[in-house]
PDB file of C-alpha atoms in Angstrom:
ATOM      1  CA  UNK A   1      98.579  96.395 152.869  1.00 50.00           C
ATOM      2  CA  UNK A   2     101.810  95.651 150.829  1.00 52.00           C
ATOM      3  CA  UNK A   3     100.592  97.663 147.943  1.00 55.00           C
ATOM      4  CA  UNK A   4     100.107 100.760 150.244  1.00 55.00           C
ATOM      5  CA  UNK A   5     103.428 100.397 151.779  1.00 55.00           C
ATOM      6  CA  UNK A   6     105.102 100.134 148.322  1.00 56.00           C
ATOM      7  CA  UNK A   7     103.014 103.277 147.232  1.00 54.00           C
ATOM      8  CA  UNK A   8     104.230 105.155 150.273  1.00 59.00           C
ATOM      9  CA  UNK A   9     107.600 104.052 149.890  1.00 58.00           C
ATOM     10  CA  UNK A  10     107.673 105.080 146.106  1.00 55.00           C
ATOM     11  CA  UNK A  11     106.459 108.559 147.264  1.00 58.00           C
ATOM     12  CA  UNK A  12     109.146 108.915 149.959  1.00 64.00           C
ATOM     13  CA  UNK A  13     111.632 108.288 147.082  1.00 73.00           C
ATOM     14  CA  UNK A  14     110.106 110.962 144.959  1.00 82.00           C
ATOM     15  CA  UNK A  15     108.302 108.809 142.501  1.00 84.00           C
ATOM     16  CA  UNK A  16     104.541 108.328 142.454  1.00 91.00           C
ATOM     17  CA  UNK A  17     103.307 104.604 142.274  1.00 93.00           C
ATOM     18  CA  UNK A  18     101.769 105.299 138.742  1.00 96.00           C
ATOM     19  CA  UNK A  19     103.309 107.640 136.073  1.00 96.00           C
ATOM     20  CA  UNK A  20     100.948 108.235 133.355  1.00 96.00           C
ATOM     21  CA  UNK A  21     103.820 108.834 130.768  1.00 95.00           C
ATOM     22  CA  UNK A  22     105.142 105.424 131.476  1.00 95.00           C
ATOM     23  CA  UNK A  23     102.012 103.538 130.689  1.00 97.00           C
ATOM     24  CA  UNK A  24     101.553 101.640 127.449  1.00 96.00           C
ATOM     25  CA  UNK A  25      97.822 102.843 126.756  1.00 96.00           C
ATOM     26  CA  UNK A  26      98.853 106.357 127.263  1.00 97.00           C
ATOM     27  CA  UNK A  27     101.862 105.974 125.004  1.00 97.00           C
ATOM     28  CA  UNK A  28      99.923 104.146 122.255  1.00 96.00           C
ATOM     29  CA  UNK A  29      97.118 106.842 122.458  1.00 97.00           C
ATOM     30  CA  UNK A  30      99.802 109.472 121.769  1.00 98.00           C
ATOM     31  CA  UNK A  31     101.330 107.546 118.788  1.00 97.00           C
ATOM     32  CA  UNK A  32      97.794 106.906 117.516  1.00 97.00           C
ATOM     33  CA  UNK A  33      97.011 110.899 117.802  1.00 97.00           C
ATOM     34  CA  UNK A  34     100.179 111.611 115.807  1.00 97.00           C
ATOM     35  CA  UNK A  35      99.340 108.917 113.310  1.00 97.00           C
ATOM     36  CA  UNK A  36      95.771 110.336 112.935  1.00 95.00           C
ATOM     37  CA  UNK A  37      97.130 113.765 112.407  1.00 95.00           C
ATOM     38  CA  UNK A  38      99.371 112.489 109.575  1.00 97.00           C
ATOM     39  CA  UNK A  39      96.617 110.624 107.927  1.00 97.00           C
ATOM     40  CA  UNK A  40      94.155 113.585 108.167  1.00 95.00           C
ATOM     41  CA  UNK A  41      96.821 115.702 106.497  1.00 95.00           C
ATOM     42  CA  UNK A  42      97.837 113.323 103.899  1.00 95.00           C
ATOM     43  CA  UNK A  43      94.844 110.981 102.837  1.00 94.00           C
ATOM     44  CA  UNK A  44      93.859 113.501 100.378  1.00 82.00           C
ATOM     45  CA  UNK A  45      90.200 113.341 100.613  1.00 82.00           C
ATOM     46  CA  UNK A  46      87.611 113.531 103.299  1.00 91.00           C
ATOM     47  CA  UNK A  47      88.003 109.959 104.774  1.00 95.00           C
ATOM     48  CA  UNK A  48      88.280 108.854 108.440  1.00 95.00           C
ATOM     49  CA  UNK A  49      90.705 106.008 109.214  1.00 96.00           C
ATOM     50  CA  UNK A  50      87.873 103.612 109.758  1.00 97.00           C
ATOM     51  CA  UNK A  51      86.310 104.464 106.254  1.00 98.00           C
ATOM     52  CA  UNK A  52      89.691 103.896 104.794  1.00 98.00           C
ATOM     53  CA  UNK A  53      90.089 100.564 106.532  1.00 98.00           C
ATOM     54  CA  UNK A  54      86.647  99.426 105.133  1.00 98.00           C
ATOM     55  CA  UNK A  55      87.406 100.699 101.458  1.00 98.00           C
ATOM     56  CA  UNK A  56      91.008  99.152 101.521  1.00 98.00           C
ATOM     57  CA  UNK A  57      89.794  95.946 103.048  1.00 98.00           C
ATOM     58  CA  UNK A  58      87.125  95.610 100.352  1.00 98.00           C
ATOM     59  CA  UNK A  59      89.632  96.391  97.567  1.00 98.00           C
ATOM     60  CA  UNK A  60      92.018  93.731  99.151  1.00 97.00           C
ATOM     61  CA  UNK A  61      89.188  90.982  99.652  1.00 97.00           C
ATOM     62  CA  UNK A  62      86.346  91.825  97.266  1.00 97.00           C
ATOM     63  CA  UNK A  63      82.739  91.772  98.558  1.00 97.00           C
ATOM     64  CA  UNK A  64      81.883  90.322 101.647  1.00 95.00           C
ATOM     65  CA  UNK A  65      79.187  90.506 104.387  1.00 95.00           C
ATOM     66  CA  UNK A  66      79.013  93.522 106.440  1.00 94.00           C
ATOM     67  CA  UNK A  67      79.770  91.260 109.693  1.00 93.00           C
ATOM     68  CA  UNK A  68      82.714  89.833 108.008  1.00 96.00           C
ATOM     69  CA  UNK A  69      84.078  93.180 106.965  1.00 97.00           C
ATOM     70  CA  UNK A  70      83.624  94.333 110.611  1.00 97.00           C
ATOM     71  CA  UNK A  71      85.750  91.290 111.772  1.00 97.00           C
ATOM     72  CA  UNK A  72      88.329  91.866 109.060  1.00 98.00           C
ATOM     73  CA  UNK A  73      88.626  95.707 110.184  1.00 98.00           C
ATOM     74  CA  UNK A  74      88.323  95.191 113.807  1.00 97.00           C
ATOM     75  CA  UNK A  75      85.104  97.217 114.028  1.00 97.00           C
ATOM     76  CA  UNK A  76      82.059  96.157 115.952  1.00 96.00           C
ATOM     77  CA  UNK A  77      78.693  95.809 114.530  1.00 93.00           C
ATOM     78  CA  UNK A  78      77.384  99.468 115.021  1.00 95.00           C
ATOM     79  CA  UNK A  79      80.590 100.956 113.827  1.00 97.00           C
ATOM     80  CA  UNK A  80      80.931  99.129 110.625  1.00 97.00           C
ATOM     81  CA  UNK A  81      77.225  99.601 109.855  1.00 95.00           C
ATOM     82  CA  UNK A  82      77.788 103.437 110.121  1.00 97.00           C
ATOM     83  CA  UNK A  83      81.015 103.391 108.158  1.00 98.00           C
ATOM     84  CA  UNK A  84      79.286 101.401 105.449  1.00 97.00           C
ATOM     85  CA  UNK A  85      76.179 103.614 105.340  1.00 97.00           C
ATOM     86  CA  UNK A  86      78.299 106.812 105.119  1.00 97.00           C
ATOM     87  CA  UNK A  87      80.434 105.154 102.243  1.00 98.00           C
ATOM     88  CA  UNK A  88      77.317 104.365 100.372  1.00 98.00           C
ATOM     89  CA  UNK A  89      75.791 107.732 100.629  1.00 97.00           C
ATOM     90  CA  UNK A  90      79.007 108.886  99.118  1.00 97.00           C
ATOM     91  CA  UNK A  91      78.651 106.350  96.325  1.00 98.00           C
ATOM     92  CA  UNK A  92      81.846 104.328  97.341  1.00 98.00           C
ATOM     93  CA  UNK A  93      80.151 101.055  98.500  1.00 98.00           C
ATOM     94  CA  UNK A  94      76.804  99.358  97.655  1.00 97.00           C
ATOM     95  CA  UNK A  95      75.038  96.266  98.978  1.00 94.00           C
ATOM     96  CA  UNK A  96      73.647  93.411  97.079  1.00 93.00           C
ATOM     97  CA  UNK A  97      71.932  90.172  98.139  1.00 91.00           C
ATOM     98  CA  UNK A  98      74.438  87.225  98.372  1.00 87.00           C
ATOM     99  CA  UNK A  99      73.671  84.939  95.563  1.00 88.00           C
ATOM    100  CA  UNK A 100      74.478  81.834  97.860  1.00 87.00           C
ATOM    101  CA  UNK A 101      72.296  82.879 100.785  1.00 85.00           C
ATOM    102  CA  UNK A 102      69.499  85.473 100.125  1.00 81.00           C
ATOM    103  CA  UNK A 103      69.268  86.365 103.753  1.00 84.00           C
ATOM    104  CA  UNK A 104      72.592  87.914 103.747  1.00 87.00           C
ATOM    105  CA  UNK A 105      73.685  91.150 102.080  1.00 87.00           C
ATOM    106  CA  UNK A 106      77.191  91.649 100.682  1.00 95.00           C
ATOM    107  CA  UNK A 107      79.245  94.841 100.715  1.00 97.00           C
ATOM    108  CA  UNK A 108      81.178  95.983  97.725  1.00 98.00           C
ATOM    109  CA  UNK A 109      82.983  98.748  96.402  1.00 98.00           C
ATOM    110  CA  UNK A 110      81.502 100.828  93.489  1.00 98.00           C
ATOM    111  CA  UNK A 111      83.615 101.642  90.640  1.00 98.00           C
ATOM    112  CA  UNK A 112      84.118 105.032  92.169  1.00 98.00           C
ATOM    113  CA  UNK A 113      85.139 103.226  95.458  1.00 98.00           C
ATOM    114  CA  UNK A 114      87.660 100.831  93.573  1.00 98.00           C
ATOM    115  CA  UNK A 115      89.274 103.899  91.916  1.00 98.00           C
ATOM    116  CA  UNK A 116      89.225 105.885  95.050  1.00 97.00           C
ATOM    117  CA  UNK A 117      91.034 103.066  96.988  1.00 97.00           C
ATOM    118  CA  UNK A 118      93.531 102.610  94.126  1.00 97.00           C
ATOM    119  CA  UNK A 119      94.311 106.312  93.974  1.00 96.00           C
ATOM    120  CA  UNK A 120      94.758 106.561  97.848  1.00 97.00           C
ATOM    121  CA  UNK A 121      96.756 103.491  98.284  1.00 97.00           C
ATOM    122  CA  UNK A 122     100.114 105.422  97.821  1.00 97.00           C
ATOM    123  CA  UNK A 123      99.068 108.091 100.147  1.00 97.00           C
ATOM    124  CA  UNK A 124      98.195 105.390 102.851  1.00 97.00           C
ATOM    125  CA  UNK A 125     101.642 103.653 102.254  1.00 97.00           C
ATOM    126  CA  UNK A 126     103.271 107.256 102.519  1.00 97.00           C
ATOM    127  CA  UNK A 127     101.338 107.877 105.955  1.00 97.00           C
ATOM    128  CA  UNK A 128     102.512 104.544 107.467  1.00 97.00           C
ATOM    129  CA  UNK A 129     106.089 105.329 106.164  1.00 97.00           C
ATOM    130  CA  UNK A 130     106.031 108.724 108.053  1.00 97.00           C
ATOM    131  CA  UNK A 131     104.564 107.438 111.024  1.00 97.00           C
ATOM    132  CA  UNK A 132     107.284 105.033 111.504  1.00 98.00           C
ATOM    133  CA  UNK A 133     109.989 107.614 110.122  1.00 97.00           C
ATOM    134  CA  UNK A 134     111.805 108.048 113.411  1.00 97.00           C
ATOM    135  CA  UNK A 135     112.566 104.276 113.568  1.00 98.00           C
ATOM    136  CA  UNK A 136     115.112 102.613 111.241  1.00 98.00           C
ATOM    137  CA  UNK A 137     114.268  99.620 109.328  1.00 97.00           C
ATOM    138  CA  UNK A 138     115.196  97.063 111.934  1.00 98.00           C
ATOM    139  CA  UNK A 139     113.246  98.925 114.719  1.00 98.00           C
ATOM    140  CA  UNK A 140     110.239  99.147 112.364  1.00 97.00           C
ATOM    141  CA  UNK A 141     110.331  95.386 111.781  1.00 98.00           C
ATOM    142  CA  UNK A 142     110.597  94.926 115.491  1.00 98.00           C
ATOM    143  CA  UNK A 143     107.757  97.241 116.359  1.00 97.00           C
ATOM    144  CA  UNK A 144     105.374  95.797 113.781  1.00 97.00           C
ATOM    145  CA  UNK A 145     106.229  92.223 115.290  1.00 98.00           C
ATOM    146  CA  UNK A 146     105.679  93.157 118.819  1.00 97.00           C
ATOM    147  CA  UNK A 147     102.471  95.041 117.918  1.00 96.00           C
ATOM    148  CA  UNK A 148     101.250  92.099 115.901  1.00 96.00           C
ATOM    149  CA  UNK A 149     101.983  89.922 118.879  1.00 97.00           C
ATOM    150  CA  UNK A 150      99.794  92.143 121.201  1.00 94.00           C
ATOM    151  CA  UNK A 151      96.864  91.953 119.035  1.00 91.00           C
TER     152      UNK A 151
END
């Protein structure tokens, strides 16, 4: 009952109880869309953000299981499998049996995958820089700290 009274009161004052433009999810989606547009324009090759995440994480950590890679890149099992399948078809990743556990497959970068990750790293850094360009250095640091806190 109190909620409907509050909603009616808000409407009488000219402001609806829920304003989409003030919602964190909506704002984050708009920021993501802007970042995705910059990414698509500047990555310099036909890679999706999830494919780049997998390539860059493998370049950072070295070979790992597909499940571990999914956890490290915040992708569910089905998504990381599709990403790795597409990267493998392109000759950028490969799988091999884990020498310590023959039941497990390790995903690793091929030579071409390693070269591409190294080549595109400066582009990826520039993409992040452009995404955050409207902020000064202190604001960038604050935003990244707050976003990390929300993970």
